[in-house]
Amino acid sequence: MVRERVYVHGGGRRGVDAWPHVEEGDATFVSFPAGSSIDDQAHALADELGGRPVLIFAHSIGAVPVALAAPRLDIAGLVLIEPALYDLARGDTAIERHIGIVTEGRSRASAGDLRGFWAILRPLMFGGPFDEERWGEEQSLAQRWATTNLPWGHGVRDRMLGGVPTLVVTGGWNDEYEVIAQVLADHGATHRVLPGHEHRPHDSGRFVHVVDEFVAALAS
């Protein structure tokens, strides 16, 4: 049976820009309103997709509302690309280090020190140190990251995806995403690593083939 393919973006690009291998007519692209909370996004998914079988693709933080909405959806299969499901791996060293750094940075931003926030977050998220000469062009990006939703603290639990056939695709470049993928694999997911594109392994030419194998297994 051909099932509707639904694509849930991460924190950056949206629609066909976020999923360059997908033809616009072959997919449903979910786009959340700017500033919407994770809970609001989960409710929106349940309202929009409830009652029809879907194959969901979710990237990065987009996996969080999908996991929260999953018990209310008819998910035939789930493809998670570098899912930011930090709640599943709390206690792991890499996970806690990341959360600690972001928490410190956000506290500086809340106190009005956006430059101090960016000096902490930029090396963590984008590589390279804070550069005073680039601050003018990066200030708006820093402001967005200082107020964007955080992917932890939402009560995501592995049981929410229980019984849902799941493929997890990572880029093999970041310990946090590999730890999260391993937790999911320990609960029955299939894990594939596509190196060379860091946080966007779905830009790899092999991604379509990996998905095709997963979908074929669903039908068998």
mmCIF file of C-alpha atoms in Angstrom:
data_model
loop_
_atom_site.group_PDB
_atom_site.id
_atom_site.type_symbol
_atom_site.label_atom_id
_atom_site.label_comp_id
_atom_site.label_asym_id
_atom_site.label_seq_id
_atom_site.Cartn_x
_atom_site.Cartn_y
_atom_site.Cartn_z
ATOM 1 C CA MET A 1 0.000 0.000 0.000
ATOM 2 C CA VAL A 2 1.255 3.466 -0.901
ATOM 3 C CA ARG A 3 1.104 5.658 2.178
ATOM 4 C CA GLU A 4 1.190 9.410 2.405
ATOM 5 C CA ARG A 5 4.694 10.698 3.082
ATOM 6 C CA VAL A 6 4.839 13.511 5.607
ATOM 7 C CA TYR A 7 7.973 15.612 6.154
ATOM 8 C CA VAL A 8 8.587 17.512 9.400
ATOM 9 C CA HIS A 9 11.419 20.046 9.234
ATOM 10 C CA GLY A 10 14.062 20.779 11.852
ATOM 11 C CA GLY A 11 15.095 24.191 13.104
ATOM 12 C CA GLY A 12 16.303 25.629 9.805
ATOM 13 C CA ARG A 13 15.054 25.127 6.270
ATOM 14 C CA ARG A 14 11.437 24.278 5.484
ATOM 15 C CA GLY A 15 9.463 22.572 2.723
ATOM 16 C CA VAL A 16 11.327 21.485 -0.375
ATOM 17 C CA ASP A 17 14.353 23.498 0.761
ATOM 18 C CA ALA A 18 14.667 21.199 3.772
ATOM 19 C CA TRP A 19 14.144 18.020 1.742
ATOM 20 C CA PRO A 20 15.938 18.492 -1.588
ATOM 21 C CA HIS A 21 15.493 14.882 -2.706
ATOM 22 C CA VAL A 22 11.686 15.125 -2.540
ATOM 23 C CA GLU A 23 9.403 16.270 -5.336
ATOM 24 C CA GLU A 24 6.838 18.726 -4.010
ATOM 25 C CA GLY A 25 3.887 16.834 -5.488
ATOM 26 C CA ASP A 26 4.920 13.587 -3.792
ATOM 27 C CA ALA A 27 4.822 14.812 -0.214
ATOM 28 C CA THR A 28 3.038 16.646 2.546
ATOM 29 C CA PHE A 29 5.320 19.228 4.149
ATOM 30 C CA VAL A 30 4.468 20.240 7.693
ATOM 31 C CA SER A 31 5.506 23.779 8.602
ATOM 32 C CA PHE A 32 5.070 25.043 12.148
ATOM 33 C CA PRO A 33 4.339 28.721 12.827
ATOM 34 C CA ALA A 34 7.280 30.741 14.052
ATOM 35 C CA GLY A 35 7.329 30.879 17.827
ATOM 36 C CA SER A 36 5.037 27.888 18.318
ATOM 37 C CA SER A 37 5.822 25.676 21.297
ATOM 38 C CA ILE A 38 6.715 21.995 21.060
ATOM 39 C CA ASP A 39 3.376 21.110 22.677
ATOM 40 C CA ASP A 40 1.502 23.250 20.155
ATOM 41 C CA GLN A 41 3.374 21.527 17.344
ATOM 42 C CA ALA A 42 2.497 18.082 18.697
ATOM 43 C CA HIS A 43 -1.193 19.006 18.920
ATOM 44 C CA ALA A 44 -1.084 20.418 15.391
ATOM 45 C CA LEU A 45 0.383 17.174 14.066
ATOM 46 C CA ALA A 46 -2.274 15.107 15.812
ATOM 47 C CA ASP A 47 -5.044 17.335 14.460
ATOM 48 C CA GLU A 48 -3.667 17.432 10.915
ATOM 49 C CA LEU A 49 -2.597 13.818 10.473
ATOM 50 C CA GLY A 50 -4.869 11.875 12.777
ATOM 51 C CA GLY A 51 -7.007 9.200 11.130
ATOM 52 C CA ARG A 52 -4.905 8.452 8.074
ATOM 53 C CA PRO A 53 -1.883 6.111 7.729
ATOM 54 C CA VAL A 54 1.332 8.029 7.164
ATOM 55 C CA LEU A 55 5.036 7.494 6.696
ATOM 56 C CA ILE A 56 6.680 10.321 8.637
ATOM 57 C CA PHE A 57 10.120 11.820 8.057
ATOM 58 C CA ALA A 58 11.391 14.091 10.834
ATOM 59 C CA HIS A 59 14.678 15.954 11.099
ATOM 60 C CA SER A 60 16.431 17.109 14.275
ATOM 61 C CA ILE A 61 14.086 18.923 16.697
ATOM 62 C CA GLY A 62 11.183 18.047 14.391
ATOM 63 C CA ALA A 63 11.360 14.552 15.877
ATOM 64 C CA VAL A 64 10.250 15.859 19.284
ATOM 65 C CA PRO A 65 6.662 16.867 18.417
ATOM 66 C CA VAL A 66 6.419 13.754 16.244
ATOM 67 C CA ALA A 67 7.315 11.536 19.215
ATOM 68 C CA LEU A 68 4.839 13.368 21.453
ATOM 69 C CA ALA A 69 2.055 13.050 18.860
ATOM 70 C CA ALA A 70 2.875 9.453 17.878
ATOM 71 C CA PRO A 71 0.411 7.721 20.243
ATOM 72 C CA ARG A 72 -2.422 9.664 18.554
ATOM 73 C CA LEU A 73 -1.307 8.954 14.986
ATOM 74 C CA ASP A 74 -1.530 6.026 12.582
ATOM 75 C CA ILE A 75 2.173 5.802 11.735
ATOM 76 C CA ALA A 76 3.018 3.069 9.236
ATOM 77 C CA GLY A 77 6.705 3.907 9.496
ATOM 78 C CA LEU A 78 8.985 6.565 10.909
ATOM 79 C CA VAL A 79 12.238 7.912 9.452
ATOM 80 C CA LEU A 80 14.171 10.002 11.980
ATOM 81 C CA ILE A 81 17.147 11.985 10.711
ATOM 82 C CA GLU A 82 19.565 12.983 13.495
ATOM 83 C CA PRO A 83 16.617 13.148 15.916
ATOM 84 C CA ALA A 84 17.099 15.580 18.802
ATOM 85 C CA LEU A 85 15.358 13.262 21.276
ATOM 86 C CA TYR A 86 17.617 14.232 24.157
ATOM 87 C CA ASP A 87 15.091 13.122 26.763
ATOM 88 C CA LEU A 88 15.722 9.500 25.736
ATOM 89 C CA ALA A 89 19.418 9.677 26.648
ATOM 90 C CA ARG A 90 19.572 11.792 29.793
ATOM 91 C CA GLY A 91 22.540 10.855 31.968
ATOM 92 C CA ASP A 92 24.883 10.182 29.050
ATOM 93 C CA THR A 93 28.065 12.272 29.264
ATOM 94 C CA ALA A 94 27.794 13.816 25.788
ATOM 95 C CA ILE A 95 24.111 14.615 26.257
ATOM 96 C CA GLU A 96 24.568 16.229 29.651
ATOM 97 C CA ARG A 97 27.579 18.239 28.468
ATOM 98 C CA HIS A 98 25.554 19.692 25.603
ATOM 99 C CA ILE A 99 22.594 20.531 27.830
ATOM 100 C CA GLY A 100 24.884 22.135 30.402
ATOM 101 C CA ILE A 101 26.586 24.380 27.849
ATOM 102 C CA VAL A 102 23.304 25.484 26.278
ATOM 103 C CA THR A 103 21.772 26.121 29.701
ATOM 104 C CA GLU A 104 24.697 28.340 30.671
ATOM 105 C CA GLY A 105 24.491 30.214 27.390
ATOM 106 C CA ARG A 106 20.736 30.740 27.629
ATOM 107 C CA SER A 107 21.109 32.115 31.152
ATOM 108 C CA ARG A 108 23.486 34.755 29.784
ATOM 109 C CA ALA A 109 21.052 35.630 27.011
ATOM 110 C CA SER A 110 18.230 35.956 29.549
ATOM 111 C CA ALA A 111 20.409 38.358 31.519
ATOM 112 C CA GLY A 112 20.848 40.532 28.415
ATOM 113 C CA ASP A 113 24.289 39.280 27.412
ATOM 114 C CA LEU A 114 23.584 38.073 23.873
ATOM 115 C CA ARG A 115 27.262 38.357 22.900
ATOM 116 C CA GLY A 116 28.231 36.142 25.842
ATOM 117 C CA PHE A 117 25.556 33.653 24.848
ATOM 118 C CA TRP A 118 26.900 33.486 21.294
ATOM 119 C CA ALA A 119 30.483 33.061 22.509
ATOM 120 C CA ILE A 120 29.313 29.890 24.247
ATOM 121 C CA LEU A 121 26.843 28.558 21.691
ATOM 122 C CA ARG A 122 28.620 29.263 18.423
ATOM 123 C CA PRO A 123 31.511 26.824 18.968
ATOM 124 C CA LEU A 124 29.077 24.162 20.156
ATOM 125 C CA MET A 125 26.598 24.402 17.294
ATOM 126 C CA PHE A 126 28.545 25.787 14.359
ATOM 127 C CA GLY A 127 32.236 25.239 15.085
ATOM 128 C CA GLY A 128 34.862 27.920 15.359
ATOM 129 C CA PRO A 129 35.200 30.579 18.067
ATOM 130 C CA PHE A 130 33.270 33.782 18.491
ATOM 131 C CA ASP A 131 34.593 36.357 16.023
ATOM 132 C CA GLU A 132 34.067 40.018 16.907
ATOM 133 C CA GLU A 133 34.394 41.018 13.250
ATOM 134 C CA ARG A 134 31.473 38.753 12.304
ATOM 135 C CA TRP A 135 29.272 39.696 15.241
ATOM 136 C CA GLY A 136 27.292 42.244 13.236
ATOM 137 C CA GLU A 137 26.225 39.695 10.626
ATOM 138 C CA GLU A 138 25.659 36.899 13.151
ATOM 139 C CA GLN A 139 23.735 38.872 15.771
ATOM 140 C CA SER A 140 20.293 38.088 14.324
ATOM 141 C CA LEU A 141 21.193 34.386 14.167
ATOM 142 C CA ALA A 142 22.302 34.529 17.787
ATOM 143 C CA GLN A 143 18.999 36.138 18.763
ATOM 144 C CA ARG A 144 17.053 33.360 17.042
ATOM 145 C CA TRP A 145 19.042 30.627 18.772
ATOM 146 C CA ALA A 146 18.654 32.379 22.120
ATOM 147 C CA THR A 147 14.866 32.056 21.921
ATOM 148 C CA THR A 148 14.294 28.893 19.883
ATOM 149 C CA ASN A 149 12.653 25.824 21.406
ATOM 150 C CA LEU A 150 14.933 23.482 23.307
ATOM 151 C CA PRO A 151 14.600 19.765 22.433
ATOM 152 C CA TRP A 152 14.722 18.436 25.998
ATOM 153 C CA GLY A 153 12.378 18.629 28.958
ATOM 154 C CA HIS A 154 9.281 17.507 27.058
ATOM 155 C CA GLY A 155 8.851 14.082 28.604
ATOM 156 C CA VAL A 156 9.660 12.078 25.471
ATOM 157 C CA ARG A 157 9.848 8.381 26.346
ATOM 158 C CA ASP A 158 10.738 5.381 24.209
ATOM 159 C CA ARG A 159 7.288 3.853 24.811
ATOM 160 C CA MET A 160 5.762 6.654 22.723
ATOM 161 C CA LEU A 161 7.288 5.018 19.656
ATOM 162 C CA GLY A 162 6.600 1.471 20.794
ATOM 163 C CA GLY A 163 5.557 -0.774 17.934
ATOM 164 C CA VAL A 164 6.289 1.844 15.254
ATOM 165 C CA PRO A 165 8.783 0.596 12.627
ATOM 166 C CA THR A 166 11.563 3.154 12.786
ATOM 167 C CA LEU A 167 14.634 3.993 10.724
ATOM 168 C CA VAL A 168 17.195 6.314 12.299
ATOM 169 C CA VAL A 169 19.741 8.000 10.015
ATOM 170 C CA THR A 170 22.741 9.833 11.431
ATOM 171 C CA GLY A 171 25.863 11.404 9.970
ATOM 172 C CA GLY A 172 28.405 9.819 12.287
ATOM 173 C CA TRP A 173 29.900 13.201 13.198
ATOM 174 C CA ASN A 174 28.354 13.996 16.587
ATOM 175 C CA ASP A 175 28.382 11.876 19.739
ATOM 176 C CA GLU A 176 25.008 13.138 20.943
ATOM 177 C CA TYR A 177 23.063 12.020 17.886
ATOM 178 C CA GLU A 178 24.855 8.686 17.819
ATOM 179 C CA VAL A 179 23.940 8.094 21.486
ATOM 180 C CA ILE A 180 20.298 8.911 20.810
ATOM 181 C CA ALA A 181 20.317 6.635 17.763
ATOM 182 C CA GLN A 182 21.758 3.808 19.846
ATOM 183 C CA VAL A 183 18.984 4.179 22.424
ATOM 184 C CA LEU A 184 16.418 3.940 19.655
ATOM 185 C CA ALA A 185 18.222 0.955 18.122
ATOM 186 C CA ASP A 186 18.200 -0.767 21.518
ATOM 187 C CA HIS A 187 14.412 -0.469 21.375
ATOM 188 C CA GLY A 188 14.113 -1.979 17.918
ATOM 189 C CA ALA A 189 14.885 0.797 15.436
ATOM 190 C CA THR A 190 17.126 0.288 12.424
ATOM 191 C CA HIS A 191 20.138 2.614 12.474
ATOM 192 C CA ARG A 192 22.080 3.678 9.390
ATOM 193 C CA VAL A 193 25.057 6.061 9.277
ATOM 194 C CA LEU A 194 25.570 8.223 6.177
ATOM 195 C CA PRO A 195 28.770 10.247 6.690
ATOM 196 C CA GLY A 196 29.871 13.344 4.860
ATOM 197 C CA HIS A 197 26.979 15.752 5.448
ATOM 198 C CA GLU A 198 27.112 16.217 9.243
ATOM 199 C CA HIS A 199 23.634 17.197 10.572
ATOM 200 C CA ARG A 200 21.979 16.687 7.176
ATOM 201 C CA PRO A 201 22.695 13.067 6.206
ATOM 202 C CA HIS A 202 19.529 13.177 4.086
ATOM 203 C CA ASP A 203 21.577 15.274 1.633
ATOM 204 C CA SER A 204 23.588 12.128 0.889
ATOM 205 C CA GLY A 205 22.901 10.411 -2.403
ATOM 206 C CA ARG A 206 22.551 7.159 -0.450
ATOM 207 C CA PHE A 207 19.658 8.422 1.639
ATOM 208 C CA VAL A 208 16.985 7.565 -0.914
ATOM 209 C CA HIS A 209 18.317 4.020 -1.238
ATOM 210 C CA VAL A 210 18.346 3.525 2.532
ATOM 211 C CA VAL A 211 14.747 4.736 2.732
ATOM 212 C CA ASP A 212 13.704 2.514 -0.166
ATOM 213 C CA GLU A 213 15.117 -0.504 1.666
ATOM 214 C CA PHE A 214 13.208 0.468 4.804
ATOM 215 C CA VAL A 215 9.948 0.952 2.937
ATOM 216 C CA ALA A 216 10.385 -2.374 1.135
ATOM 217 C CA ALA A 217 10.852 -4.077 4.503
ATOM 218 C CA LEU A 218 7.606 -2.495 5.720
ATOM 219 C CA ALA A 219 5.752 -4.057 2.822
ATOM 220 C CA SER A 220 7.229 -7.528 3.254
#
